């Protein structure tokens, strides 16, 4: 009896530390002794890591664990480094406990941890589980939503990553996602002409820094007239904190101008 008392805590500590680090792109995870019944008082964790740009898909082709209320005795726990995704036990799902059935678990990131735990008895000789996992590519391009677009213009997914590109006439910003217009080098020398913001009448592109120069021969003055269709982002209290138009003519300066009212 004394021997038993001494040995049990030691074994428990040993089992607690049983973590198997897995770095393969696919594989099979089985309970100890599978397909024979699993040992009692066992805890094993498989920590699966796949490269960035991939997720982990996990499903069970066989599942047979001792059922218990809220899976408090034997269980299989699937978690990320931040949250528990599922706790399974039994053979079939009940109101209070879940068994995985045909469910396919997909990790939110490139890490997934699967823990198998059994308590002191496995009297009915439950056989445990046989799980399979594989790395699946994240299609970053199809995950865009309007709030947080992956790329400004074109998104290209490849296995393990993605990249952005821009429409003709635009340059990729150093953030590798935003497209900015190339418009800093415009010279107008004709006696009349039209200048409009990039993409006009569609919204102008973000991160733009455009310069338009008008230069005529000596003896002319320049008359600049704005269309009524004028719209530059403004602010109700602060004067043109985001976007603006500025005009310089010799020593004279106009602006910053913003808002919806055309300067005429
Ligand atoms: C395995 O994953 C668990 C859960 O995220 C973590 O607490 C533990 O430190 C990991 N162990 C190893 C050896 O990676
Ligand atoms: C953009 O891409 C280049 C080349 O692939 C890379 O060196 C750089 O670190 C990336 N910049 C950002 C902000 O991701």
mmCIF file of N, CA, C and O in Angstrom, residues 114-175:
data_model
loop_
_atom_site.group_PDB
_atom_site.id
_atom_site.type_symbol
_atom_site.label_atom_id
_atom_site.label_comp_id
_atom_site.label_asym_id
_atom_site.label_seq_id
_atom_site.Cartn_x
_atom_site.Cartn_y
_atom_site.Cartn_z
ATOM 1 N N UNK A 114 -3.563 18.361 -29.574
ATOM 2 C CA UNK A 114 -4.555 17.324 -29.280
ATOM 3 C C UNK A 114 -4.085 16.566 -28.039
ATOM 4 O O UNK A 114 -2.958 16.075 -28.008
ATOM 5 N N UNK A 115 -4.933 16.538 -27.021
ATOM 6 C CA UNK A 115 -4.570 15.851 -25.781
ATOM 7 C C UNK A 115 -5.503 14.669 -25.564
ATOM 8 O O UNK A 115 -6.722 14.809 -25.695
ATOM 9 N N UNK A 116 -4.917 13.523 -25.243
ATOM 10 C CA UNK A 116 -5.702 12.359 -24.844
ATOM 11 C C UNK A 116 -5.460 12.138 -23.365
ATOM 12 O O UNK A 116 -4.315 12.162 -22.900
ATOM 13 N N UNK A 117 -6.539 11.927 -22.635
ATOM 14 C CA UNK A 117 -6.387 11.692 -21.205
ATOM 15 C C UNK A 117 -7.319 10.574 -20.764
ATOM 16 O O UNK A 117 -8.490 10.531 -21.182
ATOM 17 N N UNK A 118 -6.814 9.653 -19.961
ATOM 18 C CA UNK A 118 -7.679 8.615 -19.388
ATOM 19 C C UNK A 118 -7.525 8.633 -17.873
ATOM 20 O O UNK A 118 -6.468 9.010 -17.357
ATOM 21 N N UNK A 119 -8.583 8.260 -17.170
ATOM 22 C CA UNK A 119 -8.522 8.243 -15.703
ATOM 23 C C UNK A 119 -8.033 6.874 -15.209
ATOM 24 O O UNK A 119 -7.493 6.084 -15.991
ATOM 25 N N UNK A 120 -8.283 6.572 -13.951
ATOM 26 C CA UNK A 120 -7.659 5.374 -13.362
ATOM 27 C C UNK A 120 -8.240 4.056 -13.861
ATOM 28 O O UNK A 120 -7.661 3.014 -13.618
ATOM 29 N N UNK A 121 -9.402 4.086 -14.538
ATOM 30 C CA UNK A 121 -9.941 2.793 -14.974
ATOM 31 C C UNK A 121 -10.411 2.843 -16.425
ATOM 32 O O UNK A 121 -10.901 3.854 -16.895
ATOM 33 N N UNK A 122 -10.197 1.732 -17.107
ATOM 34 C CA UNK A 122 -10.765 1.581 -18.451
ATOM 35 C C UNK A 122 -11.390 0.194 -18.469
ATOM 36 O O UNK A 122 -10.910 -0.719 -19.126
ATOM 37 N N UNK A 123 -12.467 0.055 -17.688
ATOM 38 C CA UNK A 123 -13.009 -1.271 -17.439
ATOM 39 C C UNK A 123 -13.681 -1.883 -18.656
ATOM 40 O O UNK A 123 -13.644 -3.076 -18.868
ATOM 41 N N UNK A 124 -14.324 -1.062 -19.447
ATOM 42 C CA UNK A 124 -15.056 -1.630 -20.584
ATOM 43 C C UNK A 124 -14.189 -1.775 -21.824
ATOM 44 O O UNK A 124 -14.698 -2.009 -22.909
ATOM 45 N N UNK A 125 -12.917 -1.535 -21.635
ATOM 46 C CA UNK A 125 -11.974 -1.738 -22.726
ATOM 47 C C UNK A 125 -12.331 -0.900 -23.961
ATOM 48 O O UNK A 125 -12.511 -1.406 -25.061
ATOM 49 N N UNK A 126 -12.414 0.370 -23.732
ATOM 50 C CA UNK A 126 -12.628 1.293 -24.857
ATOM 51 C C UNK A 126 -11.352 1.341 -25.689
ATOM 52 O O UNK A 126 -10.247 1.280 -25.144
ATOM 53 N N UNK A 127 -11.524 1.461 -26.992
ATOM 54 C CA UNK A 127 -10.368 1.302 -27.891
ATOM 55 C C UNK A 127 -9.649 2.603 -28.227
ATOM 56 O O UNK A 127 -8.580 2.576 -28.832
ATOM 57 N N UNK A 128 -10.230 3.751 -27.862
ATOM 58 C CA UNK A 128 -9.526 5.011 -28.118
ATOM 59 C C UNK A 128 -9.848 5.617 -29.463
ATOM 60 O O UNK A 128 -10.932 5.408 -30.000
ATOM 61 N N UNK A 129 -8.892 6.339 -30.025
ATOM 62 C CA UNK A 129 -9.178 7.008 -31.313
ATOM 63 C C UNK A 129 -8.050 6.842 -32.307
ATOM 64 O O UNK A 129 -6.911 6.509 -31.957
ATOM 65 N N UNK A 130 -8.418 7.091 -33.560
ATOM 66 C CA UNK A 130 -7.480 7.109 -34.679
ATOM 67 C C UNK A 130 -7.802 8.382 -35.448
ATOM 68 O O UNK A 130 -8.861 8.503 -36.064
ATOM 69 N N UNK A 131 -6.915 9.347 -35.338
ATOM 70 C CA UNK A 131 -7.155 10.661 -35.956
ATOM 71 C C UNK A 131 -6.157 10.894 -37.078
ATOM 72 O O UNK A 131 -5.047 10.342 -37.061
ATOM 73 N N UNK A 132 -6.562 11.684 -38.043
ATOM 74 C CA UNK A 132 -5.664 12.070 -39.139
ATOM 75 C C UNK A 132 -5.625 13.584 -39.233
ATOM 76 O O UNK A 132 -6.644 14.245 -39.026
ATOM 77 N N UNK A 133 -4.459 14.094 -39.550
ATOM 78 C CA UNK A 133 -4.359 15.545 -39.738
ATOM 79 C C UNK A 133 -3.567 15.833 -40.998
ATOM 80 O O UNK A 133 -2.764 14.994 -41.448
ATOM 81 N N UNK A 134 -3.797 17.004 -41.569
ATOM 82 C CA UNK A 134 -2.989 17.438 -42.706
ATOM 83 C C UNK A 134 -2.971 18.957 -42.749
ATOM 84 O O UNK A 134 -3.880 19.624 -42.246
ATOM 85 N N UNK A 135 -1.896 19.478 -43.325
ATOM 86 C CA UNK A 135 -1.768 20.929 -43.495
ATOM 87 C C UNK A 135 -2.617 21.340 -44.692
ATOM 88 O O UNK A 135 -2.577 20.682 -45.733
ATOM 89 N N UNK A 136 -3.410 22.382 -44.542
ATOM 90 C CA UNK A 136 -4.184 22.882 -45.678
ATOM 91 C C UNK A 136 -3.806 24.334 -45.919
ATOM 92 O O UNK A 136 -3.620 25.113 -44.980
ATOM 93 N N UNK A 137 -3.691 24.673 -47.193
ATOM 94 C CA UNK A 137 -3.291 26.035 -47.564
ATOM 95 C C UNK A 137 -4.402 27.016 -47.198
ATOM 96 O O UNK A 137 -5.579 26.731 -47.390
ATOM 97 N N UNK A 138 -4.024 28.188 -46.691
ATOM 98 C CA UNK A 138 -5.001 29.246 -46.443
ATOM 99 C C UNK A 138 -5.119 30.055 -47.735
ATOM 100 O O UNK A 138 -4.107 30.514 -48.264
ATOM 101 N N UNK A 139 -6.338 30.206 -48.221
ATOM 102 C CA UNK A 139 -6.525 31.083 -49.375
ATOM 103 C C UNK A 139 -6.812 32.490 -48.841
ATOM 104 O O UNK A 139 -7.953 32.872 -48.632
ATOM 105 N N UNK A 140 -5.742 33.234 -48.597
ATOM 106 C CA UNK A 140 -5.874 34.571 -48.010
ATOM 107 C C UNK A 140 -6.743 35.464 -48.893
ATOM 108 O O UNK A 140 -7.453 36.335 -48.390
ATOM 109 N N UNK A 141 -6.700 35.240 -50.202
ATOM 110 C CA UNK A 141 -7.433 36.112 -51.126
ATOM 111 C C UNK A 141 -8.944 35.961 -50.982
ATOM 112 O O UNK A 141 -9.680 36.926 -51.126
ATOM 113 N N UNK A 142 -9.428 34.773 -50.696
ATOM 114 C CA UNK A 142 -10.875 34.594 -50.602
ATOM 115 C C UNK A 142 -11.378 34.944 -49.206
ATOM 116 O O UNK A 142 -12.572 34.951 -48.968
ATOM 117 N N UNK A 143 -10.471 35.246 -48.291
ATOM 118 C CA UNK A 143 -10.901 35.568 -46.939
ATOM 119 C C UNK A 143 -11.102 37.059 -46.737
ATOM 120 O O UNK A 143 -11.349 37.506 -45.643
ATOM 121 N N UNK A 144 -10.964 37.822 -47.797
ATOM 122 C CA UNK A 144 -11.103 39.264 -47.640
ATOM 123 C C UNK A 144 -12.549 39.616 -47.284
ATOM 124 O O UNK A 144 -13.505 38.945 -47.679
ATOM 125 N N UNK A 145 -12.705 40.662 -46.507
ATOM 126 C CA UNK A 145 -14.022 41.263 -46.338
ATOM 127 C C UNK A 145 -13.837 42.763 -46.538
ATOM 128 O O UNK A 145 -12.707 43.246 -46.587
ATOM 129 N N UNK A 146 -14.937 43.503 -46.666
ATOM 130 C CA UNK A 146 -14.817 44.904 -47.052
ATOM 131 C C UNK A 146 -14.085 45.747 -46.011
ATOM 132 O O UNK A 146 -13.457 46.739 -46.339
ATOM 133 N N UNK A 147 -14.157 45.335 -44.763
ATOM 134 C CA UNK A 147 -13.510 46.097 -43.698
ATOM 135 C C UNK A 147 -11.990 46.027 -43.813
ATOM 136 O O UNK A 147 -11.299 46.999 -43.618
ATOM 137 N N UNK A 148 -11.516 44.837 -44.110
ATOM 138 C CA UNK A 148 -10.088 44.607 -44.017
ATOM 139 C C UNK A 148 -9.636 43.865 -45.271
ATOM 140 O O UNK A 148 -9.430 42.670 -45.257
ATOM 141 N N UNK A 149 -9.496 44.611 -46.363
ATOM 142 C CA UNK A 149 -9.141 43.966 -47.611
ATOM 143 C C UNK A 149 -7.696 43.505 -47.558
ATOM 144 O O UNK A 149 -6.834 44.198 -47.050
ATOM 145 N N UNK A 150 -7.481 42.321 -48.096
ATOM 146 C CA UNK A 150 -6.139 41.762 -48.089
ATOM 147 C C UNK A 150 -5.238 42.602 -48.997
ATOM 148 O O UNK A 150 -4.154 43.004 -48.612
ATOM 149 N N UNK A 151 -5.729 42.855 -50.215
ATOM 150 C CA UNK A 151 -4.969 43.661 -51.168
ATOM 151 C C UNK A 151 -5.888 44.757 -51.713
ATOM 152 O O UNK A 151 -7.086 44.534 -51.865
ATOM 153 N N UNK A 152 -5.312 45.887 -52.046
ATOM 154 C CA UNK A 152 -6.082 46.974 -52.652
ATOM 155 C C UNK A 152 -6.701 46.563 -53.990
ATOM 156 O O UNK A 152 -7.880 46.765 -54.229
ATOM 157 N N UNK A 153 -5.898 46.006 -54.886
ATOM 158 C CA UNK A 153 -6.375 45.687 -56.232
ATOM 159 C C UNK A 153 -6.455 44.187 -56.462
ATOM 160 O O UNK A 153 -7.511 43.611 -56.311
ATOM 161 N N UNK A 154 -5.339 43.563 -56.791
ATOM 162 C CA UNK A 154 -5.371 42.137 -57.131
ATOM 163 C C UNK A 154 -4.668 41.326 -56.053
ATOM 164 O O UNK A 154 -3.601 41.703 -55.587
ATOM 165 N N UNK A 155 -5.274 40.202 -55.705
ATOM 166 C CA UNK A 155 -4.691 39.310 -54.710
ATOM 167 C C UNK A 155 -4.378 37.984 -55.384
ATOM 168 O O UNK A 155 -5.190 37.465 -56.149
ATOM 169 N N UNK A 156 -3.211 37.431 -55.130
ATOM 170 C CA UNK A 156 -2.794 36.170 -55.750
ATOM 171 C C UNK A 156 -2.415 35.192 -54.649
ATOM 172 O O UNK A 156 -1.462 35.434 -53.908
ATOM 173 N N UNK A 157 -3.161 34.136 -54.558
ATOM 174 C CA UNK A 157 -2.868 33.117 -53.552
ATOM 175 C C UNK A 157 -1.900 32.097 -54.133
ATOM 176 O O UNK A 157 -1.970 31.760 -55.296
ATOM 177 N N UNK A 158 -0.951 31.655 -53.317
ATOM 178 C CA UNK A 158 -0.141 30.501 -53.703
ATOM 179 C C UNK A 158 -0.038 29.602 -52.476
ATOM 180 O O UNK A 158 -0.423 30.023 -51.374
ATOM 181 N N UNK A 159 0.480 28.406 -52.640
ATOM 182 C CA UNK A 159 0.504 27.470 -51.523
ATOM 183 C C UNK A 159 1.484 27.967 -50.471
ATOM 184 O O UNK A 159 2.660 28.126 -50.745
ATOM 185 N N UNK A 160 0.946 28.304 -49.315
ATOM 186 C CA UNK A 160 1.770 28.798 -48.222
ATOM 187 C C UNK A 160 1.833 30.305 -48.107
ATOM 188 O O UNK A 160 2.482 30.815 -47.217
ATOM 189 N N UNK A 161 1.148 31.030 -48.997
ATOM 190 C CA UNK A 161 1.183 32.494 -48.901
ATOM 191 C C UNK A 161 0.334 33.188 -49.946
ATOM 192 O O UNK A 161 -0.533 32.572 -50.571
ATOM 193 N N UNK A 162 0.583 34.467 -50.139
ATOM 194 C CA UNK A 162 -0.141 35.265 -51.142
ATOM 195 C C UNK A 162 0.688 36.512 -51.421
ATOM 196 O O UNK A 162 1.595 36.848 -50.663
ATOM 197 N N UNK A 163 0.363 37.183 -52.532
ATOM 198 C CA UNK A 163 0.964 38.496 -52.771
ATOM 199 C C UNK A 163 -0.056 39.380 -53.473
ATOM 200 O O UNK A 163 -1.052 38.903 -54.007
ATOM 201 N N UNK A 164 0.203 40.685 -53.450
ATOM 202 C CA UNK A 164 -0.715 41.655 -54.043
ATOM 203 C C UNK A 164 -0.073 42.275 -55.273
ATOM 204 O O UNK A 164 1.151 42.392 -55.355
ATOM 205 N N UNK A 165 -0.900 42.693 -56.213
ATOM 206 C CA UNK A 165 -0.408 43.486 -57.333
ATOM 207 C C UNK A 165 -1.430 44.577 -57.628
ATOM 208 O O UNK A 165 -2.552 44.542 -57.121
ATOM 209 N N UNK A 166 -1.021 45.540 -58.445
ATOM 210 C CA UNK A 166 -1.857 46.719 -58.684
ATOM 211 C C UNK A 166 -2.230 46.822 -60.155
ATOM 212 O O UNK A 166 -1.537 46.288 -61.015
ATOM 213 N N UNK A 167 -3.319 47.544 -60.421
ATOM 214 C CA UNK A 167 -3.739 47.790 -61.799
ATOM 215 C C UNK A 167 -2.695 48.637 -62.506
ATOM 216 O O UNK A 167 -1.894 49.317 -61.864
ATOM 217 N N UNK A 168 -2.751 48.639 -63.830
ATOM 218 C CA UNK A 168 -1.827 49.424 -64.631
ATOM 219 C C UNK A 168 -1.839 50.883 -64.177
ATOM 220 O O UNK A 168 -2.895 51.451 -63.926
ATOM 221 N N UNK A 169 -0.676 51.468 -64.053
ATOM 222 C CA UNK A 169 -0.597 52.874 -63.664
ATOM 223 C C UNK A 169 -0.443 53.091 -62.168
ATOM 224 O O UNK A 169 -0.316 54.225 -61.717
ATOM 225 N N UNK A 170 -0.490 51.998 -61.419
ATOM 226 C CA UNK A 170 -0.351 52.116 -59.966
ATOM 227 C C UNK A 170 0.915 51.401 -59.527
ATOM 228 O O UNK A 170 1.400 50.500 -60.210
ATOM 229 N N UNK A 171 1.387 51.795 -58.372
ATOM 230 C CA UNK A 171 2.573 51.150 -57.808
ATOM 231 C C UNK A 171 2.203 50.537 -56.470
ATOM 232 O O UNK A 171 1.394 51.094 -55.733
ATOM 233 N N UNK A 172 2.822 49.423 -56.163
ATOM 234 C CA UNK A 172 2.590 48.778 -54.870
ATOM 235 C C UNK A 172 3.346 49.556 -53.795
ATOM 236 O O UNK A 172 4.541 49.811 -53.916
ATOM 237 N N UNK A 173 2.628 49.936 -52.789
ATOM 238 C CA UNK A 173 3.198 50.654 -51.640
ATOM 239 C C UNK A 173 4.151 49.723 -50.896
ATOM 240 O O UNK A 173 4.046 48.504 -51.034
ATOM 241 N N UNK A 174 5.031 50.277 -50.081
ATOM 242 C CA UNK A 174 6.002 49.423 -49.379
ATOM 243 C C UNK A 174 5.342 48.514 -48.344
ATOM 244 O O UNK A 174 5.976 47.582 -47.847
ATOM 245 N N UNK A 175 4.052 48.733 -48.013
ATOM 246 C CA UNK A 175 3.348 47.784 -47.133
ATOM 247 C C UNK A 175 2.961 46.507 -47.890
ATOM 248 O O UNK A 175 2.418 45.576 -47.315
#
